Tab-separated table of N, CA and C and ligand atoms in Angstrom:
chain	number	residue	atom	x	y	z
A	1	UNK	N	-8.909	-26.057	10.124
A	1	UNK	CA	-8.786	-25.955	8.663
A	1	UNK	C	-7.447	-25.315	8.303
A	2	UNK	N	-7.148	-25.746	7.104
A	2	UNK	CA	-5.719	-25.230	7.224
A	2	UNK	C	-5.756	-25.048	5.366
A	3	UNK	N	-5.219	-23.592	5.312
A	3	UNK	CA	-5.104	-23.819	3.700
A	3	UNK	C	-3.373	-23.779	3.262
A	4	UNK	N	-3.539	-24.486	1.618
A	4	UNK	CA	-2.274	-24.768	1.260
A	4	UNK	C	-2.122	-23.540	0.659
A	5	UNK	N	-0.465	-23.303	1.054
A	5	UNK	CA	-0.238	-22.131	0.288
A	5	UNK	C	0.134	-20.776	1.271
A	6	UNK	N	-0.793	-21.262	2.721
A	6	UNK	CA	-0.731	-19.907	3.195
A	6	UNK	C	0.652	-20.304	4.395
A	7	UNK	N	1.294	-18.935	4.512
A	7	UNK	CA	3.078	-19.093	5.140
A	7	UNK	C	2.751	-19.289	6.429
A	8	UNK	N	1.497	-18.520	6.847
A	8	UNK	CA	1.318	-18.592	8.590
A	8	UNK	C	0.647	-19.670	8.915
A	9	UNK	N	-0.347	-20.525	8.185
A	9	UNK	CA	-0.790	-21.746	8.262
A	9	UNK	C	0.396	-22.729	8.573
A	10	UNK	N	1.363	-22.631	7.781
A	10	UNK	CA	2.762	-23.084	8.087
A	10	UNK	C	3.654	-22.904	8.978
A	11	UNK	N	4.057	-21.844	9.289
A	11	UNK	CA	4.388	-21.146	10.421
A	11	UNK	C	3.656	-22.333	11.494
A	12	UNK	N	2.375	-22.307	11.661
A	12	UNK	CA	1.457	-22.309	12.998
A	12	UNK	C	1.999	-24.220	13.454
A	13	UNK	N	2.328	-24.549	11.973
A	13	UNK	CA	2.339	-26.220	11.937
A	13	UNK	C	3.842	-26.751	11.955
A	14	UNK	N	4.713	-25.114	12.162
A	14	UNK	CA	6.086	-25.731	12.744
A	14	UNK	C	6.839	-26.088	10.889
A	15	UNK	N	5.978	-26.139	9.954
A	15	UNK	CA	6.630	-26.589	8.940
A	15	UNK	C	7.860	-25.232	7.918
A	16	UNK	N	7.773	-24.527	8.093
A	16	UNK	CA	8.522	-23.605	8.158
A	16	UNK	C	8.894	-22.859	9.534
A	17	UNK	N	10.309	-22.062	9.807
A	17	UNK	CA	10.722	-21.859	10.830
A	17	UNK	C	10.269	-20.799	11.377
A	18	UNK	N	9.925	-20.195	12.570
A	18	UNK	CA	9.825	-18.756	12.790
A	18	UNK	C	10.452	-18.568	14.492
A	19	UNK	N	10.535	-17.829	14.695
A	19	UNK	CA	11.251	-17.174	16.304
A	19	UNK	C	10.462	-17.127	16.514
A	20	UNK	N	10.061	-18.203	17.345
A	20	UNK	CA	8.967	-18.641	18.440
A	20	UNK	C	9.341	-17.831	20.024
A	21	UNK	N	7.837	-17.041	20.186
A	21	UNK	CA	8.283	-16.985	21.650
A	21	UNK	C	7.549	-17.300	22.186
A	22	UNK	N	6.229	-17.590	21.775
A	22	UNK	CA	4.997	-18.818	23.337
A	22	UNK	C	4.119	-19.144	22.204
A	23	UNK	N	3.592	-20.316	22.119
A	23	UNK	CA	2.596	-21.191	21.767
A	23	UNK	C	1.885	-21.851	22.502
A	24	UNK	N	0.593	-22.539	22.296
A	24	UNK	CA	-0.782	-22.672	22.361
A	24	UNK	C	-1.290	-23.926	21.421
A	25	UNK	N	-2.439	-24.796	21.542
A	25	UNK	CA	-2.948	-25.622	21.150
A	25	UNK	C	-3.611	-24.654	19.767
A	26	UNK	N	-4.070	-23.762	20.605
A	26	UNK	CA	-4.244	-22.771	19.338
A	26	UNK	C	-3.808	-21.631	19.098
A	27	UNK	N	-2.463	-20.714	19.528
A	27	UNK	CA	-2.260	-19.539	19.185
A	27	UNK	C	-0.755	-19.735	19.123
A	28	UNK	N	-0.192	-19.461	18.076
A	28	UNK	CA	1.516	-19.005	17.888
A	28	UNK	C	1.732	-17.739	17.832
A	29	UNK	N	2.841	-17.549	19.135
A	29	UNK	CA	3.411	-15.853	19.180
A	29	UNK	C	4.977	-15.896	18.200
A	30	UNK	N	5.388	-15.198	17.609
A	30	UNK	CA	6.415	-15.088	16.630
A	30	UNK	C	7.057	-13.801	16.564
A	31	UNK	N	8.239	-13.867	16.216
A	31	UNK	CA	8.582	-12.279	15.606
A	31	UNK	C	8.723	-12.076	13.907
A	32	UNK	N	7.417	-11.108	14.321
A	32	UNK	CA	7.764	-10.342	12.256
A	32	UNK	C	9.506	-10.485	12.065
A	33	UNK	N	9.483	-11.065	10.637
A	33	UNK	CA	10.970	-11.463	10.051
A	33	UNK	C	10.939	-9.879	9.252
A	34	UNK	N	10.406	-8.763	9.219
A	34	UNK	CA	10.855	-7.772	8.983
A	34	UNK	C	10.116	-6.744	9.837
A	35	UNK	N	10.820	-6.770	10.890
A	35	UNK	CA	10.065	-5.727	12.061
A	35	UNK	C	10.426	-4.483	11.780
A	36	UNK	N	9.385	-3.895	12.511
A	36	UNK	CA	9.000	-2.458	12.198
A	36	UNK	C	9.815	-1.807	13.417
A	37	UNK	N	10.142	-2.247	14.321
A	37	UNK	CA	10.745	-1.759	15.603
A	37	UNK	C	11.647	-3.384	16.372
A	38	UNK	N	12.085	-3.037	17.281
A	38	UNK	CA	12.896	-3.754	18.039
A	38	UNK	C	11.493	-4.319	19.137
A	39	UNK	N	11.943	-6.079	18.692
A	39	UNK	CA	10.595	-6.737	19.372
A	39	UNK	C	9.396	-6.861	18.989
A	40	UNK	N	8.923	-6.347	17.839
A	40	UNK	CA	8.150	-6.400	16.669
A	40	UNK	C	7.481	-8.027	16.674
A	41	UNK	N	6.434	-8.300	17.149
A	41	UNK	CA	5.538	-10.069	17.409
A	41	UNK	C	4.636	-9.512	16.665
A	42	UNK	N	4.193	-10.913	16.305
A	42	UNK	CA	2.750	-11.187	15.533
A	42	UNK	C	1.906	-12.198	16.583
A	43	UNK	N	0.825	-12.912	16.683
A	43	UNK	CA	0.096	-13.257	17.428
A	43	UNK	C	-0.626	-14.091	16.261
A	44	UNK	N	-0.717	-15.324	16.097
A	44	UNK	CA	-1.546	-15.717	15.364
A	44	UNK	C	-2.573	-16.652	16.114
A	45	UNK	N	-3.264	-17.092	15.467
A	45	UNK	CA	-4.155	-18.474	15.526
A	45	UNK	C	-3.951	-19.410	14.901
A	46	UNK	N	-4.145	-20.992	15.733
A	46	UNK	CA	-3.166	-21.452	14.652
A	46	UNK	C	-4.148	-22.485	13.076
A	47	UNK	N	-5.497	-21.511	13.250
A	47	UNK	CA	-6.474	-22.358	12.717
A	47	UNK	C	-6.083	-21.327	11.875
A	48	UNK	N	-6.858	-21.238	10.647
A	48	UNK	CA	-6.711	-20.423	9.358
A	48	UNK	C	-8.120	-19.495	9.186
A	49	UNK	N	-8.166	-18.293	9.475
A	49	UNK	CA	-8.856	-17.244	9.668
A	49	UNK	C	-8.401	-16.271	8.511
A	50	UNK	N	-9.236	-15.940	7.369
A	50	UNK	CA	-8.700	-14.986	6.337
A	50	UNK	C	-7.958	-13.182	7.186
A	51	UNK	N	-9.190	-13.100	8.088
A	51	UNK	CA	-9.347	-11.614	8.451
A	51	UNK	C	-10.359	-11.206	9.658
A	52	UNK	N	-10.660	-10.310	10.219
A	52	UNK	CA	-11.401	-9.949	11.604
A	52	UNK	C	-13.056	-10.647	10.891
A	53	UNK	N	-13.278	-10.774	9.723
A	53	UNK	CA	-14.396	-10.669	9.293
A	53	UNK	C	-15.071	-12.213	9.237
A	54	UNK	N	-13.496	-12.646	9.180
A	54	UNK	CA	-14.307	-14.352	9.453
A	54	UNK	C	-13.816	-14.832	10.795
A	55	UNK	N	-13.251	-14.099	11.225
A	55	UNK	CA	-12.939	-14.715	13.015
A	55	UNK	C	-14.246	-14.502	13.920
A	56	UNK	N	-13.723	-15.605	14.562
A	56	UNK	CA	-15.188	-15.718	15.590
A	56	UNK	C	-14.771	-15.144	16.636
A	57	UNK	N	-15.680	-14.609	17.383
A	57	UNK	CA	-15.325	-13.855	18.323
A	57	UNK	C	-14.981	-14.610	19.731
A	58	UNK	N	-14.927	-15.814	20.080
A	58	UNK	CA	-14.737	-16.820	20.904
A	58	UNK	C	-12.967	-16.379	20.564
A	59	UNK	N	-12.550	-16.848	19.466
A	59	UNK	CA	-10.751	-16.941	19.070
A	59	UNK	C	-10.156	-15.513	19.489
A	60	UNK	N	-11.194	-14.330	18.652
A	60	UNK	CA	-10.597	-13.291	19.132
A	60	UNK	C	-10.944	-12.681	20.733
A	61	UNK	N	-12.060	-13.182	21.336
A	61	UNK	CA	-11.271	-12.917	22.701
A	61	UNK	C	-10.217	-13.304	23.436
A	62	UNK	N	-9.816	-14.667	23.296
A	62	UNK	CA	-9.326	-15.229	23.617
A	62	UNK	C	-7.495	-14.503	22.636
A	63	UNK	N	-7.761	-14.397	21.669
A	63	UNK	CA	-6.532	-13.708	21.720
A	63	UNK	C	-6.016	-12.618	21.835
A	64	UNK	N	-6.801	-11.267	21.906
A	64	UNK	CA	-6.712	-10.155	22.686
A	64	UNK	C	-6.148	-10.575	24.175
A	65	UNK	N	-6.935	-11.375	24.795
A	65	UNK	CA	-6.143	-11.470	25.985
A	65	UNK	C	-5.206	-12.404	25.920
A	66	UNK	N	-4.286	-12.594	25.304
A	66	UNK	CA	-2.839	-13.417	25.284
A	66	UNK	C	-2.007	-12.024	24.535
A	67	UNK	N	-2.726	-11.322	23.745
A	67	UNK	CA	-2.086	-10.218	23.404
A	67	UNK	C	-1.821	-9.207	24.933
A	68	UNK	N	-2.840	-9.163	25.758
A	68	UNK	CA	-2.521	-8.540	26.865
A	68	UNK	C	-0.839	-8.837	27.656
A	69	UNK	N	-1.072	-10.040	27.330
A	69	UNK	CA	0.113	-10.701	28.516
A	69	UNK	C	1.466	-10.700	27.781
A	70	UNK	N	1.112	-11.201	26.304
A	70	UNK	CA	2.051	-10.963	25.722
A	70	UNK	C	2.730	-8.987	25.179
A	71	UNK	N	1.983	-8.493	25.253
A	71	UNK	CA	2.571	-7.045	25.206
A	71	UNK	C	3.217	-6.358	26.691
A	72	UNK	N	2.898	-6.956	27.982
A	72	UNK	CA	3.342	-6.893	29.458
A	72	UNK	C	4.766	-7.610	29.333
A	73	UNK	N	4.715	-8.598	28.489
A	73	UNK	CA	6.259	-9.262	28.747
A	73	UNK	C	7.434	-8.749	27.282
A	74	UNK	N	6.828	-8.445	26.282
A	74	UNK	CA	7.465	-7.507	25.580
A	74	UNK	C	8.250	-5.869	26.208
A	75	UNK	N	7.134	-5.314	26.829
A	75	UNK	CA	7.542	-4.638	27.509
A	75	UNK	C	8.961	-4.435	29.081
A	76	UNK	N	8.713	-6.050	29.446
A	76	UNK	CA	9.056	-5.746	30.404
A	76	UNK	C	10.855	-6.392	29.846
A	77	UNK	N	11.209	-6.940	28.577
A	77	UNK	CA	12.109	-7.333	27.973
A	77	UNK	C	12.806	-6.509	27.483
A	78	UNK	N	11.901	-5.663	26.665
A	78	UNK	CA	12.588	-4.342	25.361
A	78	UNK	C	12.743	-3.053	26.471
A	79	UNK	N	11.868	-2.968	27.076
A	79	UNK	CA	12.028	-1.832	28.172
A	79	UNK	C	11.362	-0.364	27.149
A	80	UNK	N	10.437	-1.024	26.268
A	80	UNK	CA	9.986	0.159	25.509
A	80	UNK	C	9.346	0.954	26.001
A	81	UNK	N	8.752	2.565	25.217
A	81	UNK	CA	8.276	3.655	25.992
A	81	UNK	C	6.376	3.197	25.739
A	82	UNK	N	6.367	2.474	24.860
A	82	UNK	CA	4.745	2.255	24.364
A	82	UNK	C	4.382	1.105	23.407
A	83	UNK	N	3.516	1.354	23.047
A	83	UNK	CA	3.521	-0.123	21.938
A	83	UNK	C	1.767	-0.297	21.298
A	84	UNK	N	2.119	-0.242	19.990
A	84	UNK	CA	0.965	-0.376	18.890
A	84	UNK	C	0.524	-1.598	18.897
A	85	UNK	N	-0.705	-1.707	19.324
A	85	UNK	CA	-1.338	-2.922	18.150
A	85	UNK	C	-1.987	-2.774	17.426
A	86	UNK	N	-1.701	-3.307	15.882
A	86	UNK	CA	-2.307	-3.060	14.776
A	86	UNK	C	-2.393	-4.111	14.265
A	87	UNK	N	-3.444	-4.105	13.461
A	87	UNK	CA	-3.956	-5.493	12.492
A	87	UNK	C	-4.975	-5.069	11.489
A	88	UNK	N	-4.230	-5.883	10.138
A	88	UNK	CA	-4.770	-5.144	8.925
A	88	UNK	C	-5.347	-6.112	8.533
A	89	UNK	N	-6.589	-5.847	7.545
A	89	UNK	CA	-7.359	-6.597	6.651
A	89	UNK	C	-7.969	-5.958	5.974
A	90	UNK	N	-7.457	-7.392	4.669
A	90	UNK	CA	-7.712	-6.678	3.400
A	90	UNK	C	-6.600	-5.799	2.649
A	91	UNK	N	-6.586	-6.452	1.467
A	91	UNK	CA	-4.918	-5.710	0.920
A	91	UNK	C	-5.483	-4.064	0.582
A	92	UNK	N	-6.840	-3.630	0.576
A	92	UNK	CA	-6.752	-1.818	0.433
A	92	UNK	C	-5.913	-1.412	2.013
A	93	UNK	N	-6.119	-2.411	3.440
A	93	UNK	CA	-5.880	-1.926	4.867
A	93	UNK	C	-4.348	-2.305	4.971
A	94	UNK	N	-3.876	-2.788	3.434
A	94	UNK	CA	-2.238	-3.108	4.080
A	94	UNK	C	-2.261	-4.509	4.314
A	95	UNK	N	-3.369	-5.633	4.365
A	95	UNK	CA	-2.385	-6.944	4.174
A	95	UNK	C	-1.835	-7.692	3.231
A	96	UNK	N	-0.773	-8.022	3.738
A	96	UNK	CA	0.443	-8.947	3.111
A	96	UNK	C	0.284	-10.113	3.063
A	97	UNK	N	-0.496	-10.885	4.566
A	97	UNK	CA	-0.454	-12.075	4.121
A	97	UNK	C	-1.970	-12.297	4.762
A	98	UNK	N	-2.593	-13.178	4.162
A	98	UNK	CA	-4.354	-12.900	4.631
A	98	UNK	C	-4.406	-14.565	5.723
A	99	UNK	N	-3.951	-14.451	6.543
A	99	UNK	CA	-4.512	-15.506	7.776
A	99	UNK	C	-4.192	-14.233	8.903
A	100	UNK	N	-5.651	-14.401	9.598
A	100	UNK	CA	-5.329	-13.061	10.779
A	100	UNK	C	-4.379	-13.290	11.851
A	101	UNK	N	-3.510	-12.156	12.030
A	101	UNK	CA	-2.516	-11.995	12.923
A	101	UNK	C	-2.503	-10.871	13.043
A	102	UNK	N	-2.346	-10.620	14.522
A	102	UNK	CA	-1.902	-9.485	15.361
A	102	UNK	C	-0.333	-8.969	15.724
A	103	UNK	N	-0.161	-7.276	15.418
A	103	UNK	CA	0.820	-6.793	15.391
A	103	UNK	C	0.946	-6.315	16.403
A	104	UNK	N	2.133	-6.495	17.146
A	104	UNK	CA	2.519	-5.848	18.755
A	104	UNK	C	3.889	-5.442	18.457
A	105	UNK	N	3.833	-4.145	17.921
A	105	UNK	CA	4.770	-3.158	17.723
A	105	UNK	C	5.237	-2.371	18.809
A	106	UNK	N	6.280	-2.741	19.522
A	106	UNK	CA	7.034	-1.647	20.646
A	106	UNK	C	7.230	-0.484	20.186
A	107	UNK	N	7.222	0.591	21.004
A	107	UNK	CA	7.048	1.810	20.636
A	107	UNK	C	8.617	2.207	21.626
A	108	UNK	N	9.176	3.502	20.954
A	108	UNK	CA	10.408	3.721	21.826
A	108	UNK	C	10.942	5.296	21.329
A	109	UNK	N	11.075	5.856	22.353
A	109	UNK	CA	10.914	7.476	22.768
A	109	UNK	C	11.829	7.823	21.169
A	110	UNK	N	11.153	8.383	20.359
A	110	UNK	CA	12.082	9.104	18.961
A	110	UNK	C	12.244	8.132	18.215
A	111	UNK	N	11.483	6.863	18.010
A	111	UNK	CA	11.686	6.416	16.969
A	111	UNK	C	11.166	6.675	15.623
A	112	UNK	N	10.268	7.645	15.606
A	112	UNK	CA	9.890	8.147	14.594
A	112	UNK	C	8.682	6.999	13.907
A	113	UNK	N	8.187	6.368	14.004
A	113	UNK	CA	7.261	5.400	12.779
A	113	UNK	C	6.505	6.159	12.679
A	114	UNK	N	5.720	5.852	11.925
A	114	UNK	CA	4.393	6.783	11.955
A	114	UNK	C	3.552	5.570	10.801
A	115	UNK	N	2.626	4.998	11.669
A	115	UNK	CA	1.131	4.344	11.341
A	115	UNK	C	-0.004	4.665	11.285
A	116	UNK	N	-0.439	5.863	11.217
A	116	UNK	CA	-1.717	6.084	10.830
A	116	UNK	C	-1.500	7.259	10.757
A	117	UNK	N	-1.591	7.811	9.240
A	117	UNK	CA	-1.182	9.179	8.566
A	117	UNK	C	-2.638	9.935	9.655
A	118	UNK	N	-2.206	11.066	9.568
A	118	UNK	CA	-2.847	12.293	10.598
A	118	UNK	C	-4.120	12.570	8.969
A	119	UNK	N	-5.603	13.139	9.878
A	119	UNK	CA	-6.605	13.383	9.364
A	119	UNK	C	-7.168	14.080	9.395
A	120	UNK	N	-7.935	14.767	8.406
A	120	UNK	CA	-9.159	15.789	9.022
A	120	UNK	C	-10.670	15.946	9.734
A	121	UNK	N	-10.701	16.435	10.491
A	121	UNK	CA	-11.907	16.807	11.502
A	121	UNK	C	-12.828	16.146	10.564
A	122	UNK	N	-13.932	14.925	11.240
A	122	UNK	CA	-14.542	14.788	10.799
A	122	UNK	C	-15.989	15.516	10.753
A	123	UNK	N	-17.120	15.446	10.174
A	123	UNK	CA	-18.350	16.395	9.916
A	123	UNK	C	-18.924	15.502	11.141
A	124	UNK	N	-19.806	15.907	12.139
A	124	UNK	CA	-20.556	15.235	13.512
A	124	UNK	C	-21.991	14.510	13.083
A	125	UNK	N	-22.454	15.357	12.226
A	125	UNK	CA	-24.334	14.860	11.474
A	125	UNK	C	-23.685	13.355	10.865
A	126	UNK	N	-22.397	13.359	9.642
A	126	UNK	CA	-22.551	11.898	9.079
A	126	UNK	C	-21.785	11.075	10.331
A	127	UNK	N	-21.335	11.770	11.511
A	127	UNK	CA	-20.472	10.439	12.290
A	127	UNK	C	-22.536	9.770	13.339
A	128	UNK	N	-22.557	10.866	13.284
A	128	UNK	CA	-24.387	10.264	14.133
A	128	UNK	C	-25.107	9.428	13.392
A	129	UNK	N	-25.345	10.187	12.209
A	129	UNK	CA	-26.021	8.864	11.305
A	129	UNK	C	-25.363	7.685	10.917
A	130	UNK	N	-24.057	7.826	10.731
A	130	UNK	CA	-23.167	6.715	10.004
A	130	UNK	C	-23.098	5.697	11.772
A	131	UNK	N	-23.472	6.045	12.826
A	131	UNK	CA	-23.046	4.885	14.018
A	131	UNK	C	-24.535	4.670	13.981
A	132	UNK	N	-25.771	5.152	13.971
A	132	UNK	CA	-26.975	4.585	13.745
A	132	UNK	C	-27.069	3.788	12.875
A	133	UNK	N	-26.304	3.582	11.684
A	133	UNK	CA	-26.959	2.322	10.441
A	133	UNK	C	-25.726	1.511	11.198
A	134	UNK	N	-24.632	1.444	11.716
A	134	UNK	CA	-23.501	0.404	12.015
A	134	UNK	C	-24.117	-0.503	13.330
A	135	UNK	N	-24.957	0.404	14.354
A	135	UNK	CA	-25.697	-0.016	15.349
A	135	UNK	C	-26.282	-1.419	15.097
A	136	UNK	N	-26.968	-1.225	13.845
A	136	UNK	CA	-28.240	-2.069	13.750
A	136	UNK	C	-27.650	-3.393	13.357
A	137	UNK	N	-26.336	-3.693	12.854
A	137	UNK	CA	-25.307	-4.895	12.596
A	137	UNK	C	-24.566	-5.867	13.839
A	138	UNK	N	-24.622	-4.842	14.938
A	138	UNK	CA	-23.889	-5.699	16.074
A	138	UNK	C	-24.773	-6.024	16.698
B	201	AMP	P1	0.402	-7.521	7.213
B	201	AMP	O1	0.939	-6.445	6.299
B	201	AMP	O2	-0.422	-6.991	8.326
B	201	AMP	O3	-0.291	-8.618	6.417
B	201	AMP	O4	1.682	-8.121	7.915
B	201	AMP	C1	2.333	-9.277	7.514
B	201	AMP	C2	3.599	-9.327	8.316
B	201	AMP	O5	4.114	-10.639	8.254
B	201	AMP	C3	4.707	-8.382	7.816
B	201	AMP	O6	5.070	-7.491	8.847
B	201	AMP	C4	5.835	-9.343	7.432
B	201	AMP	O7	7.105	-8.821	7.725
B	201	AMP	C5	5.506	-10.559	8.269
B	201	AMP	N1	5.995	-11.822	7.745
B	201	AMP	C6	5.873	-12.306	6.483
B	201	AMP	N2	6.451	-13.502	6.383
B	201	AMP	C7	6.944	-13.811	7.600
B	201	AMP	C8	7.663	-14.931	8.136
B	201	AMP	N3	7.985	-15.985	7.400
B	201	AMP	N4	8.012	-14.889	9.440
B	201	AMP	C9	7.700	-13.822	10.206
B	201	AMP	N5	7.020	-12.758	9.764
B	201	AMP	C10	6.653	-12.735	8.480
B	202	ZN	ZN1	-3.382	-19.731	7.103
């Protein structure tokens, strides 16, 4: 399925350009056109998935592990010290563009980013009860 309108649907179909670095019958690897770090990929699918919430879990195993291989050869290119993966959904979580893609952000000694503002101690009674009602969903 493919919707009109969306850039990575496009992207995936070659009809707009992107810095391709490995593709798939179904997965395009790319570099974010405004990276957050040096070597900065996205990971898509090349079917049209809004968010984690409508991906099937068949696609996303399958692309976690291409994310594996692909963050081993990022690494072994950029020569970075570490490396984020992050993936947002939902414009309150920060997305920009809603077909799911994965962020493989190199990490590198003092670069300073900072992705997930620091928090407070959570209370232990609502983290026990709050994983008992989440339990009963998976
Ligand atoms: P998110 O905020 O998780 O939705 O991330 C969307 C990402 O897509 C951002 O990091 C953008 O820089 C990136 N992006 C948007 N348009 C393009 C494009 N045409 N080619 C490559 N990356 C893009
Ligand atoms: Zn799409």
């Amino acid at each position: 399925m493919k919707k009109e309108d969306c850039i990575f649907c496009k992207i995936a179909a070659g009809e707009i350009p992107s810095t391709t670095v490995y593709e798939t019958n179904e997965f395009k690897v790319f570099f974010d056109i405004a990276p957050a770090s040096k070597g900065h990929a996205l990971i898509i699918p090349k079917e049209h998935f809004d968010n984690i919430f409508s991906l099937d879990t068949e696609t996303a195993g399958k692309l976690f592990s291409l994310a594996t291989v692909v963050a081993g050869a990022l690494k072994e290119e950029t020569g970075c010290d570490g490396m984020n993966l992050l993936q947002n959904n939902g414009e309150i979580a920060g997305q920009t563009v809603h077909h799911f893609h994965m962020h493989l952000i190199p990490r590198y000694e003092g670069d300073d980013i900072k992705l997930i503002p620091a928090s407070h101690e959570a209370d232990k009674d609502y983290l026990a009860e709050l994983a008992e009602r989440v339990k009963k969903h998976i």
